PDB file of C-alpha atoms in Angstrom:
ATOM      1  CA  UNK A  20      72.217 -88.757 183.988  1.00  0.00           C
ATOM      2  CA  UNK A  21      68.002 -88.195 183.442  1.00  0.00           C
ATOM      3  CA  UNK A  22      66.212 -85.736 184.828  1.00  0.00           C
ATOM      4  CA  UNK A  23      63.301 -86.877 186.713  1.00  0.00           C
ATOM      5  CA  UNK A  24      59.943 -84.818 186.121  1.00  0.00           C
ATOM      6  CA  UNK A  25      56.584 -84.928 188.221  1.00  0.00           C
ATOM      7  CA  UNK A  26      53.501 -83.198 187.004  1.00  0.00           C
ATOM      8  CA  UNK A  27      52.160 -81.898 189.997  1.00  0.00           C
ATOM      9  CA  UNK A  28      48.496 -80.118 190.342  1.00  0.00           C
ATOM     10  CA  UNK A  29      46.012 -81.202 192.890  1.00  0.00           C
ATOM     11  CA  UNK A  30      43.186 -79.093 190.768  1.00  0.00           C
ATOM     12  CA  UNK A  31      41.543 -81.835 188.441  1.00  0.00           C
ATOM     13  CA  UNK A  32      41.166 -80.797 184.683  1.00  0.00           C
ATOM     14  CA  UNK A  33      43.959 -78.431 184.676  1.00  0.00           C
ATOM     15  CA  UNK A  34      46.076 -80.446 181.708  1.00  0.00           C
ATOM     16  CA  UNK A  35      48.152 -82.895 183.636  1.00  0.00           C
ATOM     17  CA  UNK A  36      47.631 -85.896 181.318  1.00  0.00           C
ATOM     18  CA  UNK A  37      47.580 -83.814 178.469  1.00  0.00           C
ATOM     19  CA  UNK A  38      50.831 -82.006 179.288  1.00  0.00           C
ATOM     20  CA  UNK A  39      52.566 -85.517 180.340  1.00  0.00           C
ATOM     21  CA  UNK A  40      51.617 -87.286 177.248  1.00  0.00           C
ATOM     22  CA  UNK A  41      52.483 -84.819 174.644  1.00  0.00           C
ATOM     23  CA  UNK A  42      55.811 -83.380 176.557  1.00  0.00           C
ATOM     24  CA  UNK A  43      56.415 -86.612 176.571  1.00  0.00           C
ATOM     25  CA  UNK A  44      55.880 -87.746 172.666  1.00  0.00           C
ATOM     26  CA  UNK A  45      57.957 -83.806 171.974  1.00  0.00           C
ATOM     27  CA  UNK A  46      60.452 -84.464 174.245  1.00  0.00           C
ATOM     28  CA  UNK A  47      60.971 -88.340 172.439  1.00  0.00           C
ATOM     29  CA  UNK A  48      60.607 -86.592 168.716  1.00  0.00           C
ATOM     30  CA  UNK A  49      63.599 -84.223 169.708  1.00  0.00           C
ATOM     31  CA  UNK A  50      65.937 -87.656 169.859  1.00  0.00           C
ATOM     32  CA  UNK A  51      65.322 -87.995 173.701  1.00  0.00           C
ATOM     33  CA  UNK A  52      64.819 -91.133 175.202  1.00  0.00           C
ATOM     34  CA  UNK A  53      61.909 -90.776 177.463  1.00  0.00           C
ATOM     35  CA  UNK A  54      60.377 -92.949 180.241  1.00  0.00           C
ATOM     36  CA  UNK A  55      56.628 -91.752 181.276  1.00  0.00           C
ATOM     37  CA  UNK A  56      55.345 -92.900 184.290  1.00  0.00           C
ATOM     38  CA  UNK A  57      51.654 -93.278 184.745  1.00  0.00           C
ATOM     39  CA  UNK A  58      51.218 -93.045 188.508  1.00  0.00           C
ATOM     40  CA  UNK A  59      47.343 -92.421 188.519  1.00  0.00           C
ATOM     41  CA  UNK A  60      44.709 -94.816 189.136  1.00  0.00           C
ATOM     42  CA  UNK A  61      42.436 -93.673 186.595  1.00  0.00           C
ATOM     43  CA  UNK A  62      45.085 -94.715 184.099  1.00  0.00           C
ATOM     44  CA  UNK A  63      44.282 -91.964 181.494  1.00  0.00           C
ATOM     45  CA  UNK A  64      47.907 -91.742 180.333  1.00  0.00           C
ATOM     46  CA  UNK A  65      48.251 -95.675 179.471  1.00  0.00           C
ATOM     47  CA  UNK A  66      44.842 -95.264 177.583  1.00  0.00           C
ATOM     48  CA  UNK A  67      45.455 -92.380 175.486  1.00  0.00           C
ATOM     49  CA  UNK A  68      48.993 -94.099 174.402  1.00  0.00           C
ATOM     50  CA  UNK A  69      46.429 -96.969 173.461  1.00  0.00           C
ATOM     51  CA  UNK A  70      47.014 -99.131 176.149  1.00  0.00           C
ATOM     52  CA  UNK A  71      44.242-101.941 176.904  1.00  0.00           C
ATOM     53  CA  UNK A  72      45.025-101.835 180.570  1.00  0.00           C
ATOM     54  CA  UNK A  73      42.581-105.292 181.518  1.00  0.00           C
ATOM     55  CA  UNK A  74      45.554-107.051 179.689  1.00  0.00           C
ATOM     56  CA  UNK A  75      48.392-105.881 181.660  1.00  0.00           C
ATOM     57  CA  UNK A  76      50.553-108.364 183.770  1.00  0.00           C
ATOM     58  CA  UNK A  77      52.939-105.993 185.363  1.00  0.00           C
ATOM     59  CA  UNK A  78      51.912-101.847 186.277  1.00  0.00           C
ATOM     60  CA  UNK A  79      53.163 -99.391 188.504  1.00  0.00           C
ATOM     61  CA  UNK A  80      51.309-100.730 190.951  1.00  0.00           C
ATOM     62  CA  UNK A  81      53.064-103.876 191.480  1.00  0.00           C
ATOM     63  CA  UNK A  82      56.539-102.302 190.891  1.00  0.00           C
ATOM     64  CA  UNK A  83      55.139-100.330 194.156  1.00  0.00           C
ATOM     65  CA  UNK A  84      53.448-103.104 196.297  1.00  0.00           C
ATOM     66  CA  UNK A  85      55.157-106.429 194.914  1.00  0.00           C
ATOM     67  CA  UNK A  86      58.364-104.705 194.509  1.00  0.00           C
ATOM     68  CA  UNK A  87      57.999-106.410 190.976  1.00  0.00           C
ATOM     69  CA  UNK A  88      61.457-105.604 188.490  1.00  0.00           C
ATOM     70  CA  UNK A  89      60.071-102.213 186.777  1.00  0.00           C
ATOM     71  CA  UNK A  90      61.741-103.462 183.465  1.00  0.00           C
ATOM     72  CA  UNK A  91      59.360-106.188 183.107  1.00  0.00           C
ATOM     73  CA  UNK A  92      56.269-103.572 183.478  1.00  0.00           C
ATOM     74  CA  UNK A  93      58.021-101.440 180.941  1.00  0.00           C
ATOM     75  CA  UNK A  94      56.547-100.870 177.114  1.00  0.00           C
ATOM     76  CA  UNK A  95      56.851 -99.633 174.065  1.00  0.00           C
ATOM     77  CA  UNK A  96      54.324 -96.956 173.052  1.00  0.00           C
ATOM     78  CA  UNK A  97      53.516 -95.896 168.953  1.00  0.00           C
ATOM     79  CA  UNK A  98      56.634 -93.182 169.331  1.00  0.00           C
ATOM     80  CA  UNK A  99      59.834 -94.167 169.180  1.00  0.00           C
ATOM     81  CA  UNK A 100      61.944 -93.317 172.222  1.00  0.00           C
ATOM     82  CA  UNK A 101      58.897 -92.987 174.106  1.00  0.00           C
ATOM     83  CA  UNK A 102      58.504 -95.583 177.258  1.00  0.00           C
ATOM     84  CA  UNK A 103      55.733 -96.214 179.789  1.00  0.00           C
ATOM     85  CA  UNK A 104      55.062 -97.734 182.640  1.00  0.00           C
ATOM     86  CA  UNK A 105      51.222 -98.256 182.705  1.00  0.00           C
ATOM     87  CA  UNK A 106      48.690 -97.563 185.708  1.00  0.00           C
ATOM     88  CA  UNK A 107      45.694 -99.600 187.229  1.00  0.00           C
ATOM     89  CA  UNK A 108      42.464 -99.329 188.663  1.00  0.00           C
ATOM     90  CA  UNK A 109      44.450-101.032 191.579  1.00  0.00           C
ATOM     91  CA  UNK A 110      46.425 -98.142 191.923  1.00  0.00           C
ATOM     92  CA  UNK A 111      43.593 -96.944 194.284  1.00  0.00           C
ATOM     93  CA  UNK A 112      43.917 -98.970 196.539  1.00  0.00           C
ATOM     94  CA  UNK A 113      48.251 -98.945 196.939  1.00  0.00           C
ATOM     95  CA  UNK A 114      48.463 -95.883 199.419  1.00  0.00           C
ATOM     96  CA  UNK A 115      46.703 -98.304 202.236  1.00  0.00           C
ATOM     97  CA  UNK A 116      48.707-101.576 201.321  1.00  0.00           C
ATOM     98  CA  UNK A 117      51.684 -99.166 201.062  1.00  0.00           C
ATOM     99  CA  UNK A 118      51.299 -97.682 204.628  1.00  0.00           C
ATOM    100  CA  UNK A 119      53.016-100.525 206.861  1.00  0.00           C
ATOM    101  CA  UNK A 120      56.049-100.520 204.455  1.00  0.00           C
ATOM    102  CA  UNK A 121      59.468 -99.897 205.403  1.00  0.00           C
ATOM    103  CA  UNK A 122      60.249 -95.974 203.810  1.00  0.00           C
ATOM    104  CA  UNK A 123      57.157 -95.794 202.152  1.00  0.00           C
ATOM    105  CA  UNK A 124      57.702 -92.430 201.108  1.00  0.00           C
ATOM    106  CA  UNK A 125      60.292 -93.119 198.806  1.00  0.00           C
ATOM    107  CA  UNK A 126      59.322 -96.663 197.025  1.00  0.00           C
ATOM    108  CA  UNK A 127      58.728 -95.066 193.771  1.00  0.00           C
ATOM    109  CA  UNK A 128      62.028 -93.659 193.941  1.00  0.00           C
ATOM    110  CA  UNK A 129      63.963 -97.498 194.422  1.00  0.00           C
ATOM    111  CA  UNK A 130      62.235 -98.416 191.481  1.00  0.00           C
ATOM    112  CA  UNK A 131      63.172 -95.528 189.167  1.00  0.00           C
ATOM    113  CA  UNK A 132      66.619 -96.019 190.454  1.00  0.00           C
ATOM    114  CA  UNK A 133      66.865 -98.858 188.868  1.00  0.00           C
ATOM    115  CA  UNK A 134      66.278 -97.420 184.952  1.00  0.00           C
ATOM    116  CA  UNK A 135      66.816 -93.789 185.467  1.00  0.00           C
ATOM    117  CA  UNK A 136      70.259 -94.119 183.728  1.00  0.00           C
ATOM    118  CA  UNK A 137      68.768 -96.246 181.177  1.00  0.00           C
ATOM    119  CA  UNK A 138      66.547 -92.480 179.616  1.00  0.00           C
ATOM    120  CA  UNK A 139      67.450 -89.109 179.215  1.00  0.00           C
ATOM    121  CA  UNK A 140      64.211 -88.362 181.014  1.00  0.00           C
ATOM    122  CA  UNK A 141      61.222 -89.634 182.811  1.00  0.00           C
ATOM    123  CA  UNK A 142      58.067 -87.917 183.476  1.00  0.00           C
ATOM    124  CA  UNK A 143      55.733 -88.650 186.173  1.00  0.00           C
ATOM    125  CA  UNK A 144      51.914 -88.044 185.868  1.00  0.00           C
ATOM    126  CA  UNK A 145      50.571 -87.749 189.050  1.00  0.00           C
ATOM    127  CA  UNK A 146      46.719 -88.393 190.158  1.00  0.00           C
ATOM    128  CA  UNK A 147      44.910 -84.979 191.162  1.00  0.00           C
ATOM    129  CA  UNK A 148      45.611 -85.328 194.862  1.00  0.00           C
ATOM    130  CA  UNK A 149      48.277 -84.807 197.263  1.00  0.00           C
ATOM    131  CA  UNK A 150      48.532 -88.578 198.686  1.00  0.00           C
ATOM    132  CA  UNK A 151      51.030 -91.126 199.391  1.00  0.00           C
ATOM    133  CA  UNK A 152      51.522 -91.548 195.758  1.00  0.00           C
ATOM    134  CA  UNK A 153      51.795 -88.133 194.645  1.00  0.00           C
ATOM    135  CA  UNK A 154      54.421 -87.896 197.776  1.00  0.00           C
ATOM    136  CA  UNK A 155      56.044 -90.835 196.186  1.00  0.00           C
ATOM    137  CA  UNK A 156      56.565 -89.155 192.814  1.00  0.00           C
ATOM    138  CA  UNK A 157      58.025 -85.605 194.422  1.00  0.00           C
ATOM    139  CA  UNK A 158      60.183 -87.533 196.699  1.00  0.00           C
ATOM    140  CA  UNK A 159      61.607 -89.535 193.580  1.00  0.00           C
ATOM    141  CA  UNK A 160      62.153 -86.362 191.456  1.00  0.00           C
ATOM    142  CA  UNK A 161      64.462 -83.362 190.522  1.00  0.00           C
ATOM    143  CA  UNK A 162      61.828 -81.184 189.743  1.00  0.00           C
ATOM    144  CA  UNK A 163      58.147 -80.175 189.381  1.00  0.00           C
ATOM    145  CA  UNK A 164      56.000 -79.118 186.601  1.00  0.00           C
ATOM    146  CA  UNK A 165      53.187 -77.184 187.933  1.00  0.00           C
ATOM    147  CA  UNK A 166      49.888 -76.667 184.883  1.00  0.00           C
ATOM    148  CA  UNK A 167      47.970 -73.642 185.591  1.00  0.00           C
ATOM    149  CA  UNK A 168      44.052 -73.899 183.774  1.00  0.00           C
ATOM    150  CA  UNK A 169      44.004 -70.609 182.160  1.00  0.00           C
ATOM    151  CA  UNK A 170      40.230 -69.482 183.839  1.00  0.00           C
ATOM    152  CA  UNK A 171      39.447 -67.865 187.119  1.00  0.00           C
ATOM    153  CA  UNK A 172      40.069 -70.106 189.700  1.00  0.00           C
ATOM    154  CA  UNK A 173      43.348 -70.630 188.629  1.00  0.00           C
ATOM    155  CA  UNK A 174      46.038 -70.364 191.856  1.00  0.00           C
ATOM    156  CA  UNK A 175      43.545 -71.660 194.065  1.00  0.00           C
ATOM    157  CA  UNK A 176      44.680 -74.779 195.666  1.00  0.00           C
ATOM    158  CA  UNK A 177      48.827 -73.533 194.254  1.00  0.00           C
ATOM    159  CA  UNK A 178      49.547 -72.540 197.641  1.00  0.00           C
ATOM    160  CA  UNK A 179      48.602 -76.014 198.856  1.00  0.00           C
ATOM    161  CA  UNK A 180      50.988 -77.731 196.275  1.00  0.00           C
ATOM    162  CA  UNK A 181      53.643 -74.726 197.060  1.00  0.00           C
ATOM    163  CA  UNK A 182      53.468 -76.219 201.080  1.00  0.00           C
ATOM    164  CA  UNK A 183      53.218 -79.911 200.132  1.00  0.00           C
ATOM    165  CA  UNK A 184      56.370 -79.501 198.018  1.00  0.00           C
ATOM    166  CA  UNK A 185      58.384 -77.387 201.165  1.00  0.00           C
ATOM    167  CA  UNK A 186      57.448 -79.917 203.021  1.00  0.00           C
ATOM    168  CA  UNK A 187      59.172 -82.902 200.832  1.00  0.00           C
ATOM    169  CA  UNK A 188      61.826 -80.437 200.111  1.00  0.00           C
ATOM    170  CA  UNK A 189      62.438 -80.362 203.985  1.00  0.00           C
ATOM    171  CA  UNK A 190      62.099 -83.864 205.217  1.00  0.00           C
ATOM    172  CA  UNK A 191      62.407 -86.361 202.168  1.00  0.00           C
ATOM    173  CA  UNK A 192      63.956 -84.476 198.770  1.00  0.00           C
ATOM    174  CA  UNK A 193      66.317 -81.303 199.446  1.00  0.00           C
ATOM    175  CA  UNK A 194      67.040 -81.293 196.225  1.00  0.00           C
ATOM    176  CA  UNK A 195      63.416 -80.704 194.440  1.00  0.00           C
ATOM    177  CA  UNK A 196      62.951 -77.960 192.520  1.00  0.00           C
ATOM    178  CA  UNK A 197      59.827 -76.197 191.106  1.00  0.00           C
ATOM    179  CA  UNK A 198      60.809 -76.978 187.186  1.00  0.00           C
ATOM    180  CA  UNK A 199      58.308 -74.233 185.768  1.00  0.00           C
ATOM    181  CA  UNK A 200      54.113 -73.454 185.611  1.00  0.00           C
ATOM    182  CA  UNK A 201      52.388 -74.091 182.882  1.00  0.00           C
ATOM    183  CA  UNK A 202      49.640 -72.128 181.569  1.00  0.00           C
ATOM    184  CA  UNK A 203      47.274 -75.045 179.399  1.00  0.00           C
ATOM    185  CA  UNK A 204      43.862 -74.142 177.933  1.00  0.00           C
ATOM    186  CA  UNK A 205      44.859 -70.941 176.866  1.00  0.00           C
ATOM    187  CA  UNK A 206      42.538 -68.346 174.383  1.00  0.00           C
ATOM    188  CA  UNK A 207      44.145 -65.140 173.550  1.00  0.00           C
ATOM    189  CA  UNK A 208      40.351 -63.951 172.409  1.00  0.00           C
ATOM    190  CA  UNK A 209      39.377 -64.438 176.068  1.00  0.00           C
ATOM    191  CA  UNK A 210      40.450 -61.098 178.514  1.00  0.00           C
ATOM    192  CA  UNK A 211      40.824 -63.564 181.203  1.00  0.00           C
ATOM    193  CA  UNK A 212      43.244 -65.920 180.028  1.00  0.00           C
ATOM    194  CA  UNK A 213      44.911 -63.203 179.797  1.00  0.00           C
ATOM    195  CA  UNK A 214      44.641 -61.976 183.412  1.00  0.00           C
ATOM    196  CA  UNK A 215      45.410 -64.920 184.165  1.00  0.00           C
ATOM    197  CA  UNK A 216      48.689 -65.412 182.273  1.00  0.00           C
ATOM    198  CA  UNK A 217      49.955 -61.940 183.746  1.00  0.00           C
ATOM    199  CA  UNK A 218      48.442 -62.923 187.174  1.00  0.00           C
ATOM    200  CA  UNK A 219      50.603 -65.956 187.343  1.00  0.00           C
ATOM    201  CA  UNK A 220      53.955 -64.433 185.605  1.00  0.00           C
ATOM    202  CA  UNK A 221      53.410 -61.596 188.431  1.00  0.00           C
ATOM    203  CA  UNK A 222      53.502 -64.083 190.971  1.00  0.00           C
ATOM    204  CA  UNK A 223      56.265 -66.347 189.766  1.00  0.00           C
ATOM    205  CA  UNK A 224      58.193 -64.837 187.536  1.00  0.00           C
ATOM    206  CA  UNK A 225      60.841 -66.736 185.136  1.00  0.00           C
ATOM    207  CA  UNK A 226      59.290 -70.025 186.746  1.00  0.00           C
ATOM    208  CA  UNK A 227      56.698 -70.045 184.412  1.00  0.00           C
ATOM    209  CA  UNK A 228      56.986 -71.152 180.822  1.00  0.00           C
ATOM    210  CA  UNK A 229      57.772 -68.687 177.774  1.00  0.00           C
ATOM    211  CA  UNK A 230      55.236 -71.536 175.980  1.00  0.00           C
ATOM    212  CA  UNK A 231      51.602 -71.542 176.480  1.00  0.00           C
ATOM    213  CA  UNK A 232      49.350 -74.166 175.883  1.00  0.00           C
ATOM    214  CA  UNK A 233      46.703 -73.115 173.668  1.00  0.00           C
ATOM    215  CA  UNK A 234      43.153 -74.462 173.480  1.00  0.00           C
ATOM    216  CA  UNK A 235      42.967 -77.026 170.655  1.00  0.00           C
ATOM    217  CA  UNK A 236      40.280 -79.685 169.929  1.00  0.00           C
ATOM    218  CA  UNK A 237      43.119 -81.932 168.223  1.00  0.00           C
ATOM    219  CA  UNK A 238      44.270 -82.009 171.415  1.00  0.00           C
ATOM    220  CA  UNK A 239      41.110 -83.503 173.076  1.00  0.00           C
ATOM    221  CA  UNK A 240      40.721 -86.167 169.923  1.00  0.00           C
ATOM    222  CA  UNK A 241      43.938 -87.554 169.879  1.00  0.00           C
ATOM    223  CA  UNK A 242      43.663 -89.979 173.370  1.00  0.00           C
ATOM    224  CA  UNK A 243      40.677 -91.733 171.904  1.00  0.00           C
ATOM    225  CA  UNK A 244      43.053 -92.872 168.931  1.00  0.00           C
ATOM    226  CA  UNK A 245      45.585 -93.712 171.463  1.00  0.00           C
ATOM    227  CA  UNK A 246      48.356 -91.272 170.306  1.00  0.00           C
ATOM    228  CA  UNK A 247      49.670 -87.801 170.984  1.00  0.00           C
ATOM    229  CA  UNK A 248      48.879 -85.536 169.386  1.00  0.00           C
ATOM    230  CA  UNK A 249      52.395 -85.189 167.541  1.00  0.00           C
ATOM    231  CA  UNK A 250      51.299 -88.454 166.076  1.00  0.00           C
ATOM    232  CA  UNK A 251      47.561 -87.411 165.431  1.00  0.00           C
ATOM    233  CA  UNK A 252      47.822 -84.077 163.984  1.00  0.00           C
ATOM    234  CA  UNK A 253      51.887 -83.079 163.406  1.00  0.00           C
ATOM    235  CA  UNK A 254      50.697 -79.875 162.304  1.00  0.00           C
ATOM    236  CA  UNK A 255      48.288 -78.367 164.448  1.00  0.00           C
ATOM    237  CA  UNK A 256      48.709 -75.789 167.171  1.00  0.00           C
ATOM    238  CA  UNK A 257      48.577 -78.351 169.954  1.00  0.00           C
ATOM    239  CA  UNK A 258      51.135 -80.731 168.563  1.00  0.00           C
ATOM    240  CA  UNK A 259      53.164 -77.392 167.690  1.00  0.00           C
ATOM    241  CA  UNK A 260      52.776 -75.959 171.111  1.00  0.00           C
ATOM    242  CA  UNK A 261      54.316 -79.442 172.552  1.00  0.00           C
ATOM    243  CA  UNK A 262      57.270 -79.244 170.907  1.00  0.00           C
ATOM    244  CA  UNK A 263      58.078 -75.643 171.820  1.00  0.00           C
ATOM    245  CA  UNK A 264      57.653 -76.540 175.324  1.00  0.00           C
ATOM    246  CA  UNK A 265      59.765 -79.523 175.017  1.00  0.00           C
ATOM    247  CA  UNK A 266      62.804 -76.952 173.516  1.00  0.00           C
ATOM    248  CA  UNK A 267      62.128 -74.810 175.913  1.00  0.00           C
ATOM    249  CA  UNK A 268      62.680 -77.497 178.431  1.00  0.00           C
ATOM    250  CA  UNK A 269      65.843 -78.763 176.794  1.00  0.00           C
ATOM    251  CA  UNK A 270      66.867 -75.358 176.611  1.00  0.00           C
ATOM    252  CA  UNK A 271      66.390 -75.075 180.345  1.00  0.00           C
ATOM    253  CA  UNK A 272      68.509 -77.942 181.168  1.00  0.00           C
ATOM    254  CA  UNK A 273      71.716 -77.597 179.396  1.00  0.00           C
TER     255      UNK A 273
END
């Protein structure tokens, strides 16, 4: 059975796309078969996998509006084992047409119960809001990774998630769990990532991840090649930081 993964954090900039990409690409190079969903409308994730999205026939958004067969809008990315299902500039405008459906709430989660068995896990990059969509994705989950920007303003706008996700958890998902934080854009030179690392562990304890992500330009050039960065640059810290988080995940789910 997979284990369905949202990446959750209605702070823009904080390393969602990042994080989902390259977990993603780790998770696949560690022999699991991986399904990332792209469920933002700016469609970052499909482009940095090198995805020209004007060509597309079949996204997430007409798995969600058309109730199209999420198999055909399923493809192949540069990794092996690694799956997406792309995103649209259309995407914007599902939460309205999605409104007047029947159990809107939980239409992403019909469609991913239709492949879930078919990957050992899927990952769900949500847009940097707390709408329909972003309800969608939680409702269809297990669990919840939260990234945490390593710079002042960090928790602001947590305690918004934290009530969002109590509130799924008590009308539409029981079951969803907070899977860990994430602390991305980290600089051990800098005193305040480093408040803010022991900030957040204060706070939440063994929820947040033994890995950090550290700052790492590779990082930043690898989408405009269309890769992760496991493919870009195997051996730098960002591609190296990946895969510890995707053993530590592993780990965490034995």
């Amino acid at each position: 059975m997979s284990k369905i993964i949202s990446l959750a954090n209605q702070k823009g900039g904080v390393g969602k796309t990042t994080t989902s990409i390259n977990l993603a690409a780790a998770l696949a190079k560690q022999g699991k078969r991986v399904l990332l969903i792209d469920a933002d409308p700016q469609a970052n994730t499909s482009s940095g996998l090198g995805v020209e999205i004007r060509e597309l026939d079949n996204t997430v958004y007409e798995c969600l509006v058309n109730s199209v067969d999420p198999h055909t809008a399923i493809l192949e990315t540069n990794t092996p084992n690694l799956y997406l299902i792309p995103s649209h500039i259309d995407l914007v405008g599902a939460e309205i047409e999605m409104l007047n459906m029947e159990h809107r709430e939980k239409l992403l989660k019909n469609i991913l119960d239709q492949v879930r068995n078919e990957y050992d896990y899927i990952l769900i990059d949500c847009s940097p809001s707390l709408g329909l969509i972003t309800v969608n994705a939680l409702t269809a989950s297990d669990s919840v990774i939260i990234p945490v920007q390593c710079e002042f303003f960090a928790l602001e706008g947590i305690a918004k998630l934290l009530n969002t996700i109590k509130i799924i958890k008590s009308k539409l998902n029981p079951a969803l769990k907070i899977e860990g934080f994430l602390l991305t854009m980290y600089d051990n030179r800098l005193r305040l990532s480093n408040q803010v690392y022991e900030e957040v562990k204060r706070h939440f304890g063994d929820l947040v991840f033994n890995t950090v992500i550290a700052r790492n330009v590779r990082l930043s050039e690898a989408p405009s090649h269309g890769v992760s960065v496991l493919e870009y640059d195997p051996s730098s810290k960002g591609a190296k930081n990946y895969t510890a988080l995707a053993k530590e995940l592993i780990a965490r789910n034995k």
